[in-house]
Tab-separated table of N, CA and C in Angstrom:
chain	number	residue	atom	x	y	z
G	563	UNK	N	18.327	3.799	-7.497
G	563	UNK	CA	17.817	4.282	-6.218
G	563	UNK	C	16.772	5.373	-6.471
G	564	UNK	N	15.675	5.724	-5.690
G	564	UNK	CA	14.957	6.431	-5.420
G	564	UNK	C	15.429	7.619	-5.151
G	565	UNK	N	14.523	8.812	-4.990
G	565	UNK	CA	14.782	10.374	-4.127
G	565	UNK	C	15.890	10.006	-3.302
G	566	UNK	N	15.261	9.525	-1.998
G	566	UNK	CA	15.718	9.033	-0.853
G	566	UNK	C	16.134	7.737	-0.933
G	567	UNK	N	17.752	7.492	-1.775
G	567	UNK	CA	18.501	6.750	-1.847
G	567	UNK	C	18.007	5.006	-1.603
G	568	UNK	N	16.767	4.676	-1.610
G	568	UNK	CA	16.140	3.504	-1.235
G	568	UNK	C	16.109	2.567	-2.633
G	569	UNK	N	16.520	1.083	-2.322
G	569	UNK	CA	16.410	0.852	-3.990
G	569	UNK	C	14.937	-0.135	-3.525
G	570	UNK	N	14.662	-1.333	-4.599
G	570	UNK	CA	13.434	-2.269	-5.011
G	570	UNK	C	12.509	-1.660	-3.779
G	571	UNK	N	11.892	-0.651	-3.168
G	571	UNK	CA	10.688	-0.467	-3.041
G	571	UNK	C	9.436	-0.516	-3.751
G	572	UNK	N	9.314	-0.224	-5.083
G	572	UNK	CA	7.984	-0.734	-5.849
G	572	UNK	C	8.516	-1.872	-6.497
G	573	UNK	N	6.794	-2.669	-6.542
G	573	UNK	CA	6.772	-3.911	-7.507
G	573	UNK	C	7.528	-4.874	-6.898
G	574	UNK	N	7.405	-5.275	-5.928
G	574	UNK	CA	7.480	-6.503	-5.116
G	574	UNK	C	6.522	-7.512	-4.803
G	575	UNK	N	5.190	-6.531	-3.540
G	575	UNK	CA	4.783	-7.111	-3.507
G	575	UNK	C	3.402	-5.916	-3.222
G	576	UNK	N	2.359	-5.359	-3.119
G	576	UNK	CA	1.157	-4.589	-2.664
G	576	UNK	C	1.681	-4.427	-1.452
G	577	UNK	N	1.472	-3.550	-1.146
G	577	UNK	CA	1.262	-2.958	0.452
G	577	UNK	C	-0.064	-3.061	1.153
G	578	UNK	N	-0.102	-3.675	2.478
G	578	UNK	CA	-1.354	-3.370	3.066
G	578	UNK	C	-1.185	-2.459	4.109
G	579	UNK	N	-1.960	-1.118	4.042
G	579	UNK	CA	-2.130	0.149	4.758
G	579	UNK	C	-3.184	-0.061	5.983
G	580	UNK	N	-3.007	0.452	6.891
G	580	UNK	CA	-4.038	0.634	8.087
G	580	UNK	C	-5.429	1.061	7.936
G	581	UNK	N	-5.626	1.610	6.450
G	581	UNK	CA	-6.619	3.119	6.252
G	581	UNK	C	-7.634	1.888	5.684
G	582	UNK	N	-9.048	2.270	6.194
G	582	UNK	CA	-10.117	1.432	5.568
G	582	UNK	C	-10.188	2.039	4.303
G	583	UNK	N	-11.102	1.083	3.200
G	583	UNK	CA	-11.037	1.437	1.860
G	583	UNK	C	-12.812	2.158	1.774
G	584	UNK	N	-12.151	3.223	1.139
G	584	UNK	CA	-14.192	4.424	0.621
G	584	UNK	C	-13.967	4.332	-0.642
G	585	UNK	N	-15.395	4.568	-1.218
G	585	UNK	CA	-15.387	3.948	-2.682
G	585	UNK	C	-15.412	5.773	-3.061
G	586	UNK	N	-15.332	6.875	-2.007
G	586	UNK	CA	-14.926	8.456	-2.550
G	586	UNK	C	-13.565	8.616	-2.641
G	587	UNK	N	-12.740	7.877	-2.877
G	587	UNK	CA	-11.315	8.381	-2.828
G	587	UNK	C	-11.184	8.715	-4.304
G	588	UNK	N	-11.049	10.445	-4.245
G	588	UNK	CA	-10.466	11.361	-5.609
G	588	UNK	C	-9.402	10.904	-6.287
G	589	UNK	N	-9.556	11.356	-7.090
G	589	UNK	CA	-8.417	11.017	-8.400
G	589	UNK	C	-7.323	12.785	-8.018
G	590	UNK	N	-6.008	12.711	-7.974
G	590	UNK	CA	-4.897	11.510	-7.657
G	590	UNK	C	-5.435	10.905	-6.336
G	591	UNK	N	-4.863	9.790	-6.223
G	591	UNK	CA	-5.448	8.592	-4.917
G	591	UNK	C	-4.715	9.232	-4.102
G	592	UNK	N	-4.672	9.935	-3.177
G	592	UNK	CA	-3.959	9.916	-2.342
G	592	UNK	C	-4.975	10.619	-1.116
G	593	UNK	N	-5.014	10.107	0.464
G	593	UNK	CA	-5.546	10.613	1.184
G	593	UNK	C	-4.593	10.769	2.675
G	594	UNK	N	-5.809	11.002	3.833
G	594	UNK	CA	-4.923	10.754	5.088
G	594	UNK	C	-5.652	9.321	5.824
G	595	UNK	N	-5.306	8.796	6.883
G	595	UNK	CA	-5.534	7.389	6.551
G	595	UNK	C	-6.266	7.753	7.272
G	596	UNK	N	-7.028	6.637	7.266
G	596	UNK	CA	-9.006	6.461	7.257
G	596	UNK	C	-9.406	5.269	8.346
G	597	UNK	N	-9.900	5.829	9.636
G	597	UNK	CA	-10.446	4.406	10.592
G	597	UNK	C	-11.419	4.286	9.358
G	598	UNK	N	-11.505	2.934	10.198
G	598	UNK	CA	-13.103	2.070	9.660
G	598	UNK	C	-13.255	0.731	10.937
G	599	UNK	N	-14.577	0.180	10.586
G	599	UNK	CA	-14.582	-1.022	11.865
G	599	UNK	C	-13.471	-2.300	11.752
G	600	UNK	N	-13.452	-3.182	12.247
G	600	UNK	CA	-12.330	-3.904	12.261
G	600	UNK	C	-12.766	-5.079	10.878
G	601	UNK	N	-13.732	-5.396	10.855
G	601	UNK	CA	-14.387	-5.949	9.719
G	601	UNK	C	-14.247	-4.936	8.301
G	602	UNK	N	-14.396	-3.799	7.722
G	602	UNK	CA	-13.697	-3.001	7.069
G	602	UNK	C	-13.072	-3.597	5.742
G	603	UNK	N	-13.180	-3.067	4.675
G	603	UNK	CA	-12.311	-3.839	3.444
G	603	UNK	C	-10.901	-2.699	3.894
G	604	UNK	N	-9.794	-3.377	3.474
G	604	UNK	CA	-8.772	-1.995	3.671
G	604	UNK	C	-8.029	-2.059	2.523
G	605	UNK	N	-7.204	-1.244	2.755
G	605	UNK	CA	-5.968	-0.484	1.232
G	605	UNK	C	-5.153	-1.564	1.005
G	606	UNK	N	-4.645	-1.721	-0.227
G	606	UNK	CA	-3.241	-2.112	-0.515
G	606	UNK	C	-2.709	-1.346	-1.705
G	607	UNK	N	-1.489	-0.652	-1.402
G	607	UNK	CA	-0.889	0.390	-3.103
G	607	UNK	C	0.031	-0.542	-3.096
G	608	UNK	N	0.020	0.204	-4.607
G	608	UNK	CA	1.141	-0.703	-5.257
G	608	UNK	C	0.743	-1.685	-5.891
G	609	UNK	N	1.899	-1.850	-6.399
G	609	UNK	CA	1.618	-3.097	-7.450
G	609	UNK	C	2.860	-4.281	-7.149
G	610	UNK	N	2.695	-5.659	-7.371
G	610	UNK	CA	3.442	-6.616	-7.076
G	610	UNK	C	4.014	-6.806	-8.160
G	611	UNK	N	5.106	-8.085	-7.873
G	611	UNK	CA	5.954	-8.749	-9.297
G	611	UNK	C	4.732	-9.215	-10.486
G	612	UNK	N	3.507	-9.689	-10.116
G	612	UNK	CA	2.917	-10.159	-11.009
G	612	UNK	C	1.896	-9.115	-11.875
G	613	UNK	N	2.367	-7.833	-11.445
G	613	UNK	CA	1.348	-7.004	-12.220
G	613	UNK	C	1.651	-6.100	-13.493
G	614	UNK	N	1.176	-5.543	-14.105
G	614	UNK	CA	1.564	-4.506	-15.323
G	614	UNK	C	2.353	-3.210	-14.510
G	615	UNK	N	2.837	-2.508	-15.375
G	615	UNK	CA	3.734	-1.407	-14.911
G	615	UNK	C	2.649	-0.443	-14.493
G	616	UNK	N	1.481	-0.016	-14.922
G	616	UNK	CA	0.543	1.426	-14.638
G	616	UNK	C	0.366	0.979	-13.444
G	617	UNK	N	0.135	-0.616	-13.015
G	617	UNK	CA	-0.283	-1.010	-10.853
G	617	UNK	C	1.094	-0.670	-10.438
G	618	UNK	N	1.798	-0.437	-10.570
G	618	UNK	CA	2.977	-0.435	-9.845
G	618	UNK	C	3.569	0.908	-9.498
G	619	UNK	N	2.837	2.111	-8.974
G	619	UNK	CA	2.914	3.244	-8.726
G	619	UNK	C	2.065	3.500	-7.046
G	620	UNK	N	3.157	3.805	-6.538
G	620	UNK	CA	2.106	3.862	-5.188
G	620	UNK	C	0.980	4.378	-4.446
G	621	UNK	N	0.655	5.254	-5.579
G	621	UNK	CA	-0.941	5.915	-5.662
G	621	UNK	C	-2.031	4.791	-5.895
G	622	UNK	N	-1.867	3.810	-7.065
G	622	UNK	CA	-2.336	3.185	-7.127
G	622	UNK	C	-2.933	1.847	-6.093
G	623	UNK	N	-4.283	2.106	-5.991
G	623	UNK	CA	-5.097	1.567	-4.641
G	623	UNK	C	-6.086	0.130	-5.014
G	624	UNK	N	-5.777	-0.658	-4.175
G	624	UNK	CA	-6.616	-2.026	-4.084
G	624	UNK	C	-6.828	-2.028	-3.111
G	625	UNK	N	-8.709	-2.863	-2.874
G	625	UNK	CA	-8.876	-3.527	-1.507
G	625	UNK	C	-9.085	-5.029	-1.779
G	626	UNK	N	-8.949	-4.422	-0.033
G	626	UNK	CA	-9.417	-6.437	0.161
G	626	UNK	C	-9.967	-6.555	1.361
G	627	UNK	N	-10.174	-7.364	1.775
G	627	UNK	CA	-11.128	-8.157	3.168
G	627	UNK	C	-9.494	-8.406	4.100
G	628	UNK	N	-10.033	-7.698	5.417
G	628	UNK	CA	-9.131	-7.477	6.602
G	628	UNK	C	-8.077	-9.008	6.450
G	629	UNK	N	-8.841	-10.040	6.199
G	629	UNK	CA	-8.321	-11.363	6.397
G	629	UNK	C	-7.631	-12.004	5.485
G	630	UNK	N	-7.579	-11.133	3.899
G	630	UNK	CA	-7.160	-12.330	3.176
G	630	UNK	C	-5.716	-12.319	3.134
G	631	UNK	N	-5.336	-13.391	2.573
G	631	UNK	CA	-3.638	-14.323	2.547
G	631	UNK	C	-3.541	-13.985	0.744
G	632	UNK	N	-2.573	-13.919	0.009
G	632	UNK	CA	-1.825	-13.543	-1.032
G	632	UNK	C	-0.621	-13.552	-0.993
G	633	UNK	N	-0.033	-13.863	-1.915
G	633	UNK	CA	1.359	-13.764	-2.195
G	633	UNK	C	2.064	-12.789	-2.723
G	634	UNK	N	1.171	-12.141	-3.303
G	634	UNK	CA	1.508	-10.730	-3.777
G	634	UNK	C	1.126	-9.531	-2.648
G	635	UNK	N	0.309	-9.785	-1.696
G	635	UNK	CA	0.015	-8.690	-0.832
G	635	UNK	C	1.130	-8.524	0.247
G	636	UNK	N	1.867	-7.715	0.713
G	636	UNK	CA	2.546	-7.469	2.271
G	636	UNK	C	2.296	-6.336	2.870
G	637	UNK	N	3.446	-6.178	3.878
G	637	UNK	CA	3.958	-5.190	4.197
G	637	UNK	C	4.929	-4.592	4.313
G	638	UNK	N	5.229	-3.486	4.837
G	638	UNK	CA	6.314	-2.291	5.077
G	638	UNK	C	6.958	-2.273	6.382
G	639	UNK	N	7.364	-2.936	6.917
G	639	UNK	CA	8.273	-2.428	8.505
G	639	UNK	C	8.674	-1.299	8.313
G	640	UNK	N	8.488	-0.170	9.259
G	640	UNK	CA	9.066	0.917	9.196
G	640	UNK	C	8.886	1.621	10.950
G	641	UNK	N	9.594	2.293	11.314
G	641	UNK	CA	10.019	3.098	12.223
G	641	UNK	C	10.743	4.543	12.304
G	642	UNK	N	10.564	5.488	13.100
G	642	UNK	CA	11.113	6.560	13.373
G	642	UNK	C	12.673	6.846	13.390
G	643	UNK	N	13.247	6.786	12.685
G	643	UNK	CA	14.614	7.040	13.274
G	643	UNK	C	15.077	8.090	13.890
G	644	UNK	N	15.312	8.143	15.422
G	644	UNK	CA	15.474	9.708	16.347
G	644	UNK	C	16.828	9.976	15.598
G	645	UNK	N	17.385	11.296	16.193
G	645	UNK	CA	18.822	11.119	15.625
G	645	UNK	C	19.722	11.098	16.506
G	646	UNK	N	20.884	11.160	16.449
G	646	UNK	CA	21.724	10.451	17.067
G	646	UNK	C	21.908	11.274	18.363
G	647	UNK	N	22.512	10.447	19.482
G	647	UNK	CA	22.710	10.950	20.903
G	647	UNK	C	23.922	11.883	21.217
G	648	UNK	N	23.945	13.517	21.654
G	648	UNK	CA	25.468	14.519	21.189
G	648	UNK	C	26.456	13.794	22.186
């Protein structure tokens, strides 16, 4: 498990992020997420089952074209959890 008790989060599959992709993103990769037009190349971190261990860190950043299909690319479902009702 992770920090936060989460297990197989890396190296599944790439993540695709909301944030358009800039060819200025500093070394460590990490930013706050980034409009761009809807046409836009955008993010994917991470690294999938088919990659070397150094892609498989979630700093680590790929783009791609808004549209493309992969088997290695997904996503993350995630939501707020409020806390519980007294």
């Amino acid at each position: 498990a992770n920090p936060w008790g989460l297990y197989d989060v890396s190296g599944n599959v790439r993540e695709w992020c909301a944030d358009a992709w800039r060819d200025d993103y500093a070394e460590p990769r990490t930013q706050e997420a980034v409009d761009g037009p809807s046409d836009a190349r955008r993010v994917a971190r991470g690294g999938s089952w088919v990659d070397f261990s150094q892609f498989l860190r979630s700093a680590f950043l790929f783009r791609g074209e808004p549209d493309l299909w992969d088997f290695v690319v997904g996503f993350r479902a995630a939501r707020t959890l409020l806390p519980p009702s007294p």
